[in-house]
Tab-separated table of N, CA and C in Angstrom:
chain	number	residue	atom	x	y	z
N	1	MET	N	-11.797	11.706	-10.223
N	1	MET	CA	-10.587	11.386	-9.790
N	1	MET	C	-10.398	10.328	-10.776
N	2	LEU	N	-8.701	10.181	-11.118
N	2	LEU	CA	-8.237	9.387	-11.939
N	2	LEU	C	-7.190	8.613	-11.177
N	3	VAL	N	-6.875	7.585	-11.366
N	3	VAL	CA	-5.864	6.558	-10.418
N	3	VAL	C	-4.777	6.150	-11.632
N	4	ARG	N	-3.555	6.438	-11.573
N	4	ARG	CA	-2.626	6.013	-12.649
N	4	ARG	C	-1.375	5.936	-11.633
N	5	ARG	N	-0.425	5.520	-12.565
N	5	ARG	CA	1.115	5.150	-12.119
N	5	ARG	C	1.654	6.452	-11.892
N	6	GLU	N	2.095	6.046	-11.061
N	6	GLU	CA	2.949	7.459	-10.488
N	6	GLU	C	4.574	8.032	-11.463
N	7	THR	N	4.522	9.179	-11.515
N	7	THR	CA	5.606	9.484	-12.716
N	7	THR	C	6.670	10.380	-11.839
N	8	ALA	N	7.780	10.739	-12.173
N	8	ALA	CA	8.687	11.509	-11.684
N	8	ALA	C	8.160	12.611	-11.343
N	9	GLY	N	7.328	13.146	-11.504
N	9	GLY	CA	7.223	14.486	-11.363
N	9	GLY	C	6.076	14.306	-10.230
N	10	ASP	N	5.490	13.042	-9.906
N	10	ASP	CA	4.985	12.779	-8.813
N	10	ASP	C	5.498	12.844	-7.291
N	11	VAL	N	6.976	12.650	-7.102
N	11	VAL	CA	7.377	12.129	-5.993
N	11	VAL	C	7.322	13.305	-4.883
N	12	ALA	N	7.617	14.572	-5.154
N	12	ALA	CA	7.421	15.443	-4.320
N	12	ALA	C	5.985	15.288	-3.318
N	13	ALA	N	5.091	15.658	-4.707
N	13	ALA	CA	3.798	15.506	-3.916
N	13	ALA	C	3.072	14.520	-3.283
N	14	VAL	N	4.043	13.208	-3.599
N	14	VAL	CA	3.397	11.626	-3.060
N	14	VAL	C	4.175	11.903	-1.651
N	15	ARG	N	5.305	12.290	-1.544
N	15	ARG	CA	5.667	12.753	0.014
N	15	ARG	C	4.802	13.518	0.827
N	16	ALA	N	4.357	14.386	0.279
N	16	ALA	CA	3.481	15.800	0.724
N	16	ALA	C	2.074	14.742	1.671
N	17	VAL	N	1.547	14.379	0.225
N	17	VAL	CA	0.556	13.365	1.002
N	17	VAL	C	0.448	12.622	1.901
N	18	THR	N	1.826	11.547	2.161
N	18	THR	CA	2.152	11.033	2.966
N	18	THR	C	2.349	11.453	4.190
N	19	ALA	N	3.098	12.490	4.161
N	19	ALA	CA	3.334	12.974	5.632
N	19	ALA	C	1.783	13.798	6.104
N	20	ALA	N	1.219	14.712	5.158
N	20	ALA	CA	-0.089	14.996	5.780
N	20	ALA	C	-1.193	13.710	6.086
N	21	ALA	N	-1.160	12.524	5.392
N	21	ALA	CA	-1.848	11.214	6.072
N	21	ALA	C	-1.510	11.143	7.311
N	22	PHE	N	-0.246	10.695	7.649
N	22	PHE	CA	0.291	9.996	8.459
N	22	PHE	C	0.758	11.435	9.927
N	23	ALA	N	0.668	12.450	9.632
N	23	ALA	CA	1.271	13.157	10.605
N	23	ALA	C	0.831	13.174	12.213
N	24	ARG	N	1.340	13.335	13.160
N	24	ARG	CA	1.015	13.114	14.252
N	24	ARG	C	0.427	14.374	15.124
N	25	ALA	N	-0.623	14.559	15.388
N	25	ALA	CA	-1.147	15.663	16.178
N	25	ALA	C	-0.114	16.036	17.327
N	26	ASP	N	0.788	15.214	17.977
N	26	ASP	CA	1.481	15.611	18.955
N	26	ASP	C	2.667	16.144	18.487
N	27	ALA	N	3.112	15.698	17.451
N	27	ALA	CA	4.035	16.421	16.713
N	27	ALA	C	4.104	16.557	15.467
N	28	PRO	N	3.389	17.557	15.414
N	28	PRO	CA	2.961	18.033	13.699
N	28	PRO	C	4.055	18.291	12.787
N	29	ALA	N	5.227	18.658	13.339
N	29	ALA	CA	6.404	19.084	12.389
N	29	ALA	C	7.465	17.821	11.881
N	30	ALA	N	6.959	16.915	12.962
N	30	ALA	CA	7.825	15.653	12.568
N	30	ALA	C	7.693	14.887	11.461
N	31	THR	N	9.021	14.448	10.878
N	31	THR	CA	8.316	13.463	9.680
N	31	THR	C	7.605	12.305	9.796
N	32	PRO	N	6.886	12.060	9.641
N	32	PRO	CA	6.215	10.468	9.812
N	32	PRO	C	7.156	9.390	9.268
N	33	ALA	N	7.123	8.232	9.917
N	33	ALA	CA	8.254	7.177	9.664
N	33	ALA	C	7.760	6.602	8.264
N	34	GLU	N	6.532	6.732	7.872
N	34	GLU	CA	5.957	6.255	6.341
N	34	GLU	C	6.518	7.152	5.466
N	35	VAL	N	6.840	8.461	5.797
N	35	VAL	CA	7.744	9.176	4.560
N	35	VAL	C	8.984	8.658	4.428
N	36	THR	N	9.878	8.039	5.546
N	36	THR	CA	10.960	7.865	5.475
N	36	THR	C	10.983	6.593	4.932
N	37	LEU	N	10.314	5.689	5.383
N	37	LEU	CA	9.751	4.501	4.604
N	37	LEU	C	10.202	4.355	2.886
N	38	LEU	N	8.930	5.559	2.534
N	38	LEU	CA	8.807	5.514	1.505
N	38	LEU	C	10.180	6.023	0.511
N	39	ASP	N	10.736	6.657	0.974
N	39	ASP	CA	12.309	7.509	0.538
N	39	ASP	C	12.913	6.195	0.541
N	40	GLU	N	12.894	5.216	1.079
N	40	GLU	CA	14.102	4.336	1.465
N	40	GLU	C	13.653	3.080	0.390
N	41	LEU	N	12.576	2.893	0.400
N	41	LEU	CA	11.670	1.946	-0.640
N	41	LEU	C	12.109	2.408	-2.147
N	42	ARG	N	12.101	3.706	-2.216
N	42	ARG	CA	12.331	3.867	-3.401
N	42	ARG	C	13.967	3.761	-4.057
N	43	ALA	N	14.440	3.599	-3.286
N	43	ALA	CA	16.001	3.237	-3.212
N	43	ALA	C	16.524	1.880	-3.345
N	44	ASP	N	15.328	0.695	-2.724
N	44	ASP	CA	15.645	-0.713	-2.452
N	44	ASP	C	15.238	-1.275	-3.938
N	45	ASP	N	16.086	-2.545	-3.823
N	45	ASP	CA	15.451	-3.588	-4.980
N	45	ASP	C	14.363	-3.899	-5.140
N	46	GLY	N	13.561	-4.000	-3.695
N	46	GLY	CA	11.875	-4.645	-3.807
N	46	GLY	C	11.223	-3.402	-4.475
N	47	TRP	N	11.533	-2.181	-4.853
N	47	TRP	CA	10.632	-1.107	-5.446
N	47	TRP	C	10.283	-1.633	-6.968
N	48	LEU	N	8.998	-1.564	-7.054
N	48	LEU	CA	8.024	-2.043	-8.430
N	48	LEU	C	7.579	-0.767	-8.701
N	49	PRO	N	7.406	-0.328	-9.752
N	49	PRO	CA	7.304	1.271	-10.005
N	49	PRO	C	5.944	0.859	-10.560
N	50	MET	N	5.563	-0.150	-11.200
N	50	MET	CA	4.111	-0.453	-11.543
N	50	MET	C	3.114	-0.449	-10.687
N	51	PHE	N	3.151	-0.437	-9.164
N	51	PHE	CA	2.747	-0.715	-8.436
N	51	PHE	C	2.790	0.530	-7.390
N	52	SER	N	3.293	1.786	-7.787
N	52	SER	CA	3.149	3.123	-7.007
N	52	SER	C	2.466	3.710	-7.865
N	53	LEU	N	0.888	3.967	-7.328
N	53	LEU	CA	-0.018	4.363	-8.174
N	53	LEU	C	-0.801	6.104	-7.378
N	54	VAL	N	-0.873	6.524	-8.168
N	54	VAL	CA	-1.449	8.057	-7.448
N	54	VAL	C	-3.035	8.035	-7.799
N	55	ALA	N	-3.651	8.817	-6.766
N	55	ALA	CA	-5.067	9.101	-7.137
N	55	ALA	C	-5.169	11.063	-7.541
N	56	VAL	N	-5.279	11.163	-8.812
N	56	VAL	CA	-5.431	12.366	-9.079
N	56	VAL	C	-6.781	13.265	-9.355
N	57	GLY	N	-6.975	14.007	-8.641
N	57	GLY	CA	-7.892	14.877	-8.272
N	57	GLY	C	-8.117	16.535	-8.492
N	58	THR	N	-9.345	17.119	-8.469
N	58	THR	CA	-9.198	18.384	-8.515
N	58	THR	C	-10.613	18.911	-7.561
N	59	ALA	N	-11.011	20.205	-7.970
N	59	ALA	CA	-12.056	20.584	-7.092
N	59	ALA	C	-13.190	19.800	-6.657
N	60	VAL	N	-13.681	19.770	-5.712
N	60	VAL	CA	-14.679	18.672	-5.628
N	60	VAL	C	-15.679	19.621	-7.017
N	61	GLY	N	-16.629	18.388	-7.496
N	61	GLY	CA	-17.222	18.823	-8.500
N	61	GLY	C	-16.642	19.047	-10.022
N	62	GLU	N	-15.396	19.325	-10.019
N	62	GLU	CA	-14.550	19.505	-11.120
N	62	GLU	C	-13.989	17.772	-11.837
N	63	ALA	N	-14.269	17.926	-12.939
N	63	ALA	CA	-13.636	16.512	-13.826
N	63	ALA	C	-12.233	16.563	-14.021
N	64	VAL	N	-11.488	15.582	-13.519
N	64	VAL	CA	-9.997	15.730	-14.232
N	64	VAL	C	-10.028	16.238	-15.593
N	65	GLY	N	-8.992	17.156	-16.337
N	65	GLY	CA	-9.097	17.051	-17.091
N	65	GLY	C	-9.579	19.037	-17.625
N	66	GLN	N	-10.625	18.962	-16.457
N	66	GLN	CA	-11.023	20.324	-16.949
N	66	GLN	C	-10.490	21.769	-15.728
N	67	ALA	N	-10.018	21.105	-15.505
N	67	ALA	CA	-9.191	22.072	-14.680
N	67	ALA	C	-7.524	22.218	-14.630
N	68	ASP	N	-6.875	22.968	-14.405
N	68	ASP	CA	-5.505	23.092	-14.305
N	68	ASP	C	-4.713	22.739	-13.054
N	69	ASP	N	-5.453	22.399	-12.149
N	69	ASP	CA	-5.203	22.523	-10.813
N	69	ASP	C	-5.494	20.955	-10.333
N	70	ALA	N	-5.570	19.858	-10.996
N	70	ALA	CA	-5.168	18.701	-10.988
N	70	ALA	C	-3.961	17.917	-10.109
N	71	GLN	N	-4.209	17.446	-9.034
N	71	GLN	CA	-3.051	17.327	-8.031
N	71	GLN	C	-3.245	15.845	-7.361
N	72	VAL	N	-2.106	15.429	-7.049
N	72	VAL	CA	-1.791	14.221	-6.090
N	72	VAL	C	-3.254	14.258	-4.864
N	73	ILE	N	-4.018	13.241	-4.779
N	73	ILE	CA	-4.762	13.258	-3.763
N	73	ILE	C	-4.610	12.017	-2.721
N	74	GLY	N	-3.458	11.389	-3.509
N	74	GLY	CA	-3.912	9.689	-2.478
N	74	GLY	C	-2.589	8.922	-3.315
N	75	HIS	N	-2.308	7.758	-2.691
N	75	HIS	CA	-1.120	7.156	-3.062
N	75	HIS	C	-1.070	6.041	-2.694
N	76	VAL	N	-0.976	4.609	-3.192
N	76	VAL	CA	-0.797	3.532	-2.780
N	76	VAL	C	0.754	2.621	-3.577
N	77	LEU	N	1.519	1.929	-2.752
N	77	LEU	CA	2.395	1.549	-2.795
N	77	LEU	C	2.385	-0.046	-2.781
N	78	GLY	N	2.836	-0.883	-3.585
N	78	GLY	CA	3.196	-2.436	-3.592
N	78	GLY	C	4.746	-2.504	-3.904
N	79	THR	N	5.337	-3.092	-3.053
N	79	THR	CA	6.948	-3.450	-3.305
N	79	THR	C	6.937	-5.277	-3.240
N	80	ARG	N	8.249	-5.486	-3.571
N	80	ARG	CA	8.363	-6.701	-3.347
N	80	ARG	C	8.444	-7.498	-2.221
N	81	GLY	N	7.862	-8.002	-2.054
N	81	GLY	CA	7.671	-9.240	-0.579
N	81	GLY	C	8.031	-10.496	-0.636
N	82	TRP	N	8.136	-11.446	0.615
N	82	TRP	CA	8.236	-12.801	-0.230
N	82	TRP	C	7.523	-13.710	1.150
N	83	VAL	N	6.941	-14.713	0.598
N	83	VAL	CA	6.680	-16.035	1.511
N	83	VAL	C	7.451	-16.783	1.335
N	84	GLY	N	8.373	-17.050	2.777
N	84	GLY	CA	9.237	-18.021	2.183
N	84	GLY	C	10.243	-17.582	0.894
N	85	SER	N	10.499	-18.302	-0.102
N	85	SER	CA	11.343	-17.478	-1.045
N	85	SER	C	10.785	-17.445	-2.599
N	86	ALA	N	9.091	-17.488	-2.170
N	86	ALA	CA	8.245	-17.224	-3.385
N	86	ALA	C	7.777	-15.620	-3.332
N	87	PRO	N	8.161	-14.958	-4.569
N	87	PRO	CA	7.916	-13.445	-4.495
N	87	PRO	C	6.192	-13.218	-4.392
N	88	VAL	N	5.476	-12.086	-3.658
N	88	VAL	CA	4.492	-11.913	-3.816
N	88	VAL	C	4.593	-9.935	-3.282
N	89	LEU	N	3.454	-9.485	-3.305
N	89	LEU	CA	3.252	-8.293	-3.367
N	89	LEU	C	3.223	-7.599	-1.769
N	90	ALA	N	3.971	-6.580	-1.157
N	90	ALA	CA	3.715	-6.546	0.295
N	90	ALA	C	3.024	-4.723	0.187
N	91	LEU	N	2.269	-4.358	0.604
N	91	LEU	CA	1.121	-3.593	0.115
N	91	LEU	C	1.583	-2.450	1.537
N	92	GLY	N	1.712	-0.833	1.089
N	92	GLY	CA	1.876	-0.433	2.362
N	92	GLY	C	2.921	0.579	1.665
N	93	PRO	N	3.092	1.853	2.136
N	93	PRO	CA	1.889	2.657	2.733
N	93	PRO	C	0.617	2.837	1.842
N	94	VAL	N	-0.261	3.023	2.386
N	94	VAL	CA	-1.740	4.058	1.708
N	94	VAL	C	-1.712	5.124	2.369
N	95	SER	N	-1.958	6.435	1.239
N	95	SER	CA	-2.049	7.436	2.009
N	95	SER	C	-3.097	8.370	1.196
N	96	VAL	N	-4.231	9.129	1.711
N	96	VAL	CA	-4.945	10.019	1.197
N	96	VAL	C	-4.806	11.493	1.990
N	97	ARG	N	-4.958	12.474	1.114
N	97	ARG	CA	-4.560	13.871	1.776
N	97	ARG	C	-5.791	13.705	2.935
N	98	PRO	N	-5.765	14.284	3.750
N	98	PRO	CA	-6.427	14.339	4.857
N	98	PRO	C	-7.769	14.976	4.555
N	99	ASP	N	-7.831	16.129	3.800
N	99	ASP	CA	-8.860	16.724	3.199
N	99	ASP	C	-10.056	16.017	1.900
N	100	ARG	N	-9.453	14.831	1.724
N	100	ARG	CA	-10.050	13.889	0.819
N	100	ARG	C	-10.720	12.450	1.215
N	101	GLN	N	-10.294	12.352	2.853
N	101	GLN	CA	-10.370	11.189	3.275
N	101	GLN	C	-11.965	10.907	3.460
N	102	ARG	N	-12.142	9.548	3.678
N	102	ARG	CA	-13.842	9.455	3.410
N	102	ARG	C	-14.468	9.504	2.043
N	103	GLN	N	-13.851	9.475	1.111
N	103	GLN	CA	-14.166	10.248	-0.246
N	103	GLN	C	-14.487	8.890	-1.433
N	104	GLY	N	-13.800	7.772	-0.958
N	104	GLY	CA	-13.687	6.806	-1.992
N	104	GLY	C	-12.256	6.828	-2.136
N	105	VAL	N	-11.433	7.947	-2.204
N	105	VAL	CA	-9.936	8.139	-2.567
N	105	VAL	C	-9.217	6.400	-2.370
N	106	GLY	N	-8.948	5.947	-0.974
N	106	GLY	CA	-8.328	5.119	-0.684
N	106	GLY	C	-8.794	3.893	-1.108
N	107	SER	N	-10.286	3.686	-1.518
N	107	SER	CA	-10.949	2.636	-2.197
N	107	SER	C	-10.504	2.424	-3.552
N	108	ALA	N	-10.438	3.522	-4.234
N	108	ALA	CA	-9.895	3.497	-5.514
N	108	ALA	C	-8.930	2.845	-5.682
N	109	LEU	N	-7.885	3.573	-4.797
N	109	LEU	CA	-6.568	3.381	-4.949
N	109	LEU	C	-6.275	1.536	-4.533
N	110	LEU	N	-6.987	1.134	-3.719
N	110	LEU	CA	-6.877	-0.337	-3.306
N	110	LEU	C	-7.470	-1.338	-4.352
N	111	HIS	N	-8.566	-1.177	-4.943
N	111	HIS	CA	-9.082	-1.606	-6.232
N	111	HIS	C	-8.116	-2.037	-7.273
N	112	ALA	N	-7.421	-0.246	-7.354
N	112	ALA	CA	-6.537	-0.328	-8.924
N	112	ALA	C	-5.389	-1.192	-8.412
N	113	VAL	N	-4.656	-1.127	-7.385
N	113	VAL	CA	-3.490	-1.996	-7.046
N	113	VAL	C	-3.850	-3.708	-6.975
N	114	LEU	N	-4.832	-3.906	-6.608
N	114	LEU	CA	-5.192	-5.079	-6.410
N	114	LEU	C	-5.258	-5.781	-7.612
N	115	GLY	N	-5.891	-5.034	-8.773
N	115	GLY	CA	-6.331	-5.259	-9.997
N	115	GLY	C	-5.077	-5.250	-10.827
N	116	ALA	N	-4.188	-4.393	-10.876
N	116	ALA	CA	-2.728	-4.535	-11.283
N	116	ALA	C	-2.203	-5.474	-10.847
N	117	ALA	N	-2.310	-5.859	-9.454
N	117	ALA	CA	-1.339	-7.290	-9.318
N	117	ALA	C	-1.825	-8.574	-9.939
N	118	ASP	N	-3.499	-8.421	-9.758
N	118	ASP	CA	-3.629	-9.951	-10.351
N	118	ASP	C	-3.418	-9.858	-12.010
N	119	ALA	N	-3.559	-8.728	-12.268
N	119	ALA	CA	-3.449	-8.804	-14.114
N	119	ALA	C	-1.930	-9.250	-14.267
N	120	VAL	N	-0.899	-8.871	-13.520
N	120	VAL	CA	0.061	-9.609	-13.746
N	120	VAL	C	0.840	-10.712	-13.372
N	121	GLY	N	-0.070	-11.587	-12.455
N	121	GLY	CA	0.164	-12.622	-11.646
N	121	GLY	C	0.971	-12.875	-10.371
N	122	GLU	N	0.648	-11.859	-9.816
N	122	GLU	CA	1.116	-11.746	-8.195
N	122	GLU	C	-0.033	-12.845	-7.778
N	123	PRO	N	0.645	-13.815	-6.978
N	123	PRO	CA	-0.340	-14.937	-6.323
N	123	PRO	C	-1.260	-14.049	-5.146
N	124	LEU	N	-0.412	-13.109	-4.279
N	124	LEU	CA	-1.442	-12.466	-3.447
N	124	LEU	C	-0.717	-11.394	-2.645
N	125	VAL	N	-1.392	-10.335	-1.906
N	125	VAL	CA	-1.049	-9.190	-1.603
N	125	VAL	C	-0.757	-9.156	0.064
N	126	ALA	N	-0.087	-8.704	0.656
N	126	ALA	CA	0.248	-9.062	2.334
N	126	ALA	C	0.017	-7.546	2.664
N	127	LEU	N	-0.380	-7.097	3.629
N	127	LEU	CA	-0.328	-5.773	4.496
N	127	LEU	C	-0.629	-6.061	6.041
N	128	LEU	N	-0.052	-4.955	6.861
N	128	LEU	CA	-0.569	-4.775	7.844
N	128	LEU	C	-1.405	-3.866	8.549
N	129	GLY	N	-2.575	-4.023	8.941
N	129	GLY	CA	-3.737	-2.757	8.912
N	129	GLY	C	-5.067	-3.236	9.452
N	130	SER	N	-5.854	-2.337	9.404
N	130	SER	CA	-6.973	-2.377	10.081
N	130	SER	C	-7.695	-3.767	9.620
N	131	ILE	N	-8.119	-4.542	10.596
N	131	ILE	CA	-9.261	-5.624	10.389
N	131	ILE	C	-10.205	-5.325	9.536
N	132	THR	N	-10.843	-4.297	9.981
N	132	THR	CA	-12.514	-4.063	9.464
N	132	THR	C	-12.462	-3.108	8.293
N	133	TYR	N	-11.047	-2.216	8.009
N	133	TYR	CA	-11.060	-1.560	6.764
N	133	TYR	C	-10.658	-2.164	5.630
N	134	TYR	N	-9.716	-3.312	5.900
N	134	TYR	CA	-9.118	-4.173	4.737
N	134	TYR	C	-9.789	-5.212	4.446
N	135	ARG	N	-10.500	-5.498	5.330
N	135	ARG	CA	-11.675	-6.855	5.007
N	135	ARG	C	-12.502	-6.483	3.730
N	136	ARG	N	-13.165	-5.375	3.301
N	136	ARG	CA	-13.866	-5.153	2.646
N	136	ARG	C	-13.444	-5.314	1.142
N	137	PHE	N	-11.971	-5.285	1.265
N	137	PHE	CA	-11.270	-5.695	-0.413
N	137	PHE	C	-10.908	-6.999	-0.248
N	138	GLY	N	-11.166	-7.766	0.864
N	138	GLY	CA	-10.909	-9.466	0.466
N	138	GLY	C	-9.530	-9.885	1.360
N	139	PHE	N	-9.315	-8.689	2.122
N	139	PHE	CA	-8.047	-9.112	3.055
N	139	PHE	C	-8.601	-10.015	4.308
N	140	ARG	N	-7.844	-11.117	4.545
N	140	ARG	CA	-8.198	-11.891	5.550
N	140	ARG	C	-6.786	-12.237	6.574
N	141	PRO	N	-6.853	-12.542	7.956
N	141	PRO	CA	-5.758	-12.550	8.730
N	141	PRO	C	-5.024	-13.860	7.730
N	142	ALA	N	-3.837	-13.688	7.797
N	142	ALA	CA	-2.348	-14.845	7.089
N	142	ALA	C	-2.544	-15.674	7.851
N	143	VAL	N	-2.269	-15.947	8.882
N	143	VAL	CA	-1.707	-17.291	9.819
N	143	VAL	C	-2.987	-18.405	8.812
N	144	PRO	N	-4.209	-18.436	8.794
N	144	PRO	CA	-5.017	-19.667	8.578
N	144	PRO	C	-4.831	-20.054	6.974
N	145	TYR	N	-3.770	-19.357	6.340
N	145	TYR	CA	-3.392	-19.506	5.109
N	145	TYR	C	-1.665	-20.138	5.217
N	146	GLY	N	-1.356	-20.147	6.408
N	146	GLY	CA	-0.150	-21.051	6.540
N	146	GLY	C	0.921	-19.994	6.393
N	147	ILE	N	0.697	-18.449	6.442
N	147	ILE	CA	1.723	-17.501	6.069
N	147	ILE	C	1.762	-16.611	7.624
N	148	THR	N	2.865	-16.657	8.168
N	148	THR	CA	3.211	-15.884	9.329
N	148	THR	C	3.955	-14.850	9.070
N	149	PRO	N	3.300	-13.635	9.990
N	149	PRO	CA	3.932	-12.610	10.154
N	149	PRO	C	5.200	-12.374	10.666
N	150	PRO	N	6.032	-11.218	10.026
N	150	PRO	CA	7.434	-11.200	10.559
N	150	PRO	C	7.547	-10.629	11.947
N	151	VAL	N	6.278	-10.469	12.416
N	151	VAL	CA	6.308	-10.103	14.005
N	151	VAL	C	4.840	-10.871	14.577
N	152	ALA	N	5.177	-11.595	15.367
N	152	ALA	CA	3.777	-12.578	16.042
N	152	ALA	C	3.102	-11.707	16.414
N	153	GLU	N	3.268	-10.651	17.299
N	153	GLU	CA	2.277	-9.740	18.091
N	153	GLU	C	1.041	-9.185	16.965
N	154	TRP	N	1.388	-9.032	15.869
N	154	TRP	CA	1.061	-8.474	14.869
N	154	TRP	C	-0.415	-9.245	14.646
N	155	GLY	N	-0.467	-10.336	14.896
N	155	GLY	CA	-1.755	-11.325	14.855
N	155	GLY	C	-2.876	-10.897	13.557
N	156	ASP	N	-4.025	-10.865	13.779
N	156	ASP	CA	-5.282	-10.897	12.744
N	156	ASP	C	-4.504	-9.658	12.110
N	157	HIS	N	-3.990	-8.890	12.572
N	157	HIS	CA	-3.979	-7.556	11.948
N	157	HIS	C	-2.636	-7.578	10.445
N	158	PHE	N	-2.026	-8.790	10.376
N	158	PHE	CA	-1.257	-9.210	9.291
N	158	PHE	C	-2.272	-9.828	8.217
N	159	GLN	N	-2.468	-9.350	7.512
N	159	GLN	CA	-3.536	-9.799	6.322
N	159	GLN	C	-2.688	-10.206	4.994
N	160	VAL	N	-3.879	-11.122	4.735
N	160	VAL	CA	-3.441	-11.390	3.209
N	160	VAL	C	-4.434	-11.369	1.976
N	161	ARG	N	-4.303	-11.193	0.710
N	161	ARG	CA	-5.645	-11.106	0.111
N	161	ARG	C	-5.154	-11.977	-1.406
N	162	THR	N	-5.711	-13.091	-1.444
N	162	THR	CA	-5.333	-13.903	-2.401
N	162	THR	C	-5.846	-13.402	-3.758
N	163	LEU	N	-4.907	-13.983	-4.593
N	163	LEU	CA	-5.335	-13.275	-6.222
N	163	LEU	C	-5.275	-14.655	-7.174
N	164	ALA	N	-5.714	-14.418	-8.517
N	164	ALA	CA	-6.072	-15.508	-9.248
N	164	ALA	C	-4.881	-16.700	-9.332
N	165	ALA	N	-3.434	-16.292	-9.200
N	165	ALA	CA	-2.324	-17.096	-9.066
N	165	ALA	C	-2.252	-17.860	-8.118
N	166	TYR	N	-2.942	-17.527	-7.094
N	166	TYR	CA	-2.650	-18.048	-5.620
N	166	TYR	C	-2.768	-19.752	-5.704
N	167	GLU	N	-1.433	-20.168	-4.959
N	167	GLU	CA	-1.449	-21.747	-4.692
N	167	GLU	C	-1.487	-22.024	-3.236
N	168	PRO	N	-2.003	-23.104	-2.717
N	168	PRO	CA	-2.423	-22.890	-1.366
N	168	PRO	C	-1.148	-23.706	-0.858
N	169	ALA	N	-0.148	-24.079	-1.451
N	169	ALA	CA	0.944	-24.443	-1.333
N	169	ALA	C	1.945	-23.405	-0.818
N	170	LEU	N	1.499	-22.062	-1.068
N	170	LEU	CA	2.043	-21.261	-0.819
N	170	LEU	C	2.198	-20.736	0.516
N	171	ARG	N	3.082	-21.138	1.434
N	171	ARG	CA	3.005	-20.991	2.962
N	171	ARG	C	4.461	-20.651	3.509
N	172	GLY	N	4.376	-20.321	4.815
N	172	GLY	CA	5.943	-19.883	5.166
N	172	GLY	C	5.623	-18.484	5.916
N	173	ARG	N	6.886	-17.924	6.290
N	173	ARG	CA	7.104	-16.595	6.943
N	173	ARG	C	7.287	-15.632	5.891
N	174	PHE	N	6.344	-14.731	6.242
N	174	PHE	CA	6.449	-13.451	4.880
N	174	PHE	C	7.593	-12.821	5.538
N	175	ARG	N	8.094	-12.085	4.745
N	175	ARG	CA	9.745	-11.081	4.696
N	175	ARG	C	9.289	-9.682	3.413
N	176	TYR	N	9.045	-8.594	4.341
N	176	TYR	CA	8.835	-7.290	3.411
N	176	TYR	C	10.414	-6.864	3.150
N	177	PRO	N	10.258	-5.429	2.023
N	177	PRO	CA	11.425	-5.476	1.690
N	177	PRO	C	12.486	-4.813	3.124
N	178	ALA	N	13.561	-4.774	2.826
N	178	ALA	CA	14.685	-4.604	3.963
N	178	ALA	C	14.146	-3.220	4.598
N	179	PRO	N	13.728	-2.052	4.046
N	179	PRO	CA	13.251	-0.879	4.675
N	179	PRO	C	12.229	-0.649	5.636
N	180	PHE	N	11.332	-1.917	5.654
N	180	PHE	CA	10.318	-2.087	6.644
N	180	PHE	C	11.118	-2.460	7.825
N	181	ASP	N	12.473	-3.200	7.665
N	181	ASP	CA	12.601	-3.685	9.228
N	181	ASP	C	13.886	-2.101	9.795
N	182	ARG	N	13.939	-1.478	9.104
N	182	ARG	CA	14.980	-0.086	9.412
N	182	ARG	C	13.915	0.885	10.144
N	183	VAL	N	12.957	1.054	9.421
N	183	VAL	CA	11.995	2.312	9.908
N	183	VAL	C	11.061	1.730	10.768
């Protein structure tokens, strides 16, 4: 498996992986909201191409580069969010093709995007997600950091991961890019 920046040729595959990852059993033909969100984020000022990463893989046991069938098996997206008026990174969606879940793809994507964010001086990464899953990547509930979620009911599921450029004075209400409010 290789994690790299998304290219223009990956867009359809990323949509397909996201649709498969978020498909609902009770409405398998419906387009998941995460796909619509991804489409709208691509057209938004909050889109940050350097934080749209794909995991590329091949058949189990085959190394990338050994086969011609390397394909997108996962995707992670970071977009521009804000705490008050300070820019931070908003994370999500994170998608892994269902047949490749529980094989480390999501972990590789998370480590890559966090490393990239830290390397370019982002102060923190914020997300809404599973407390159990994201804790292993250093995410913690946001409220103790003085960062309030856009929706109070999110509670501890709204989390942040501080990075090297984080300053404790960074406090306030978190805001996602506009498509998150519409979708």
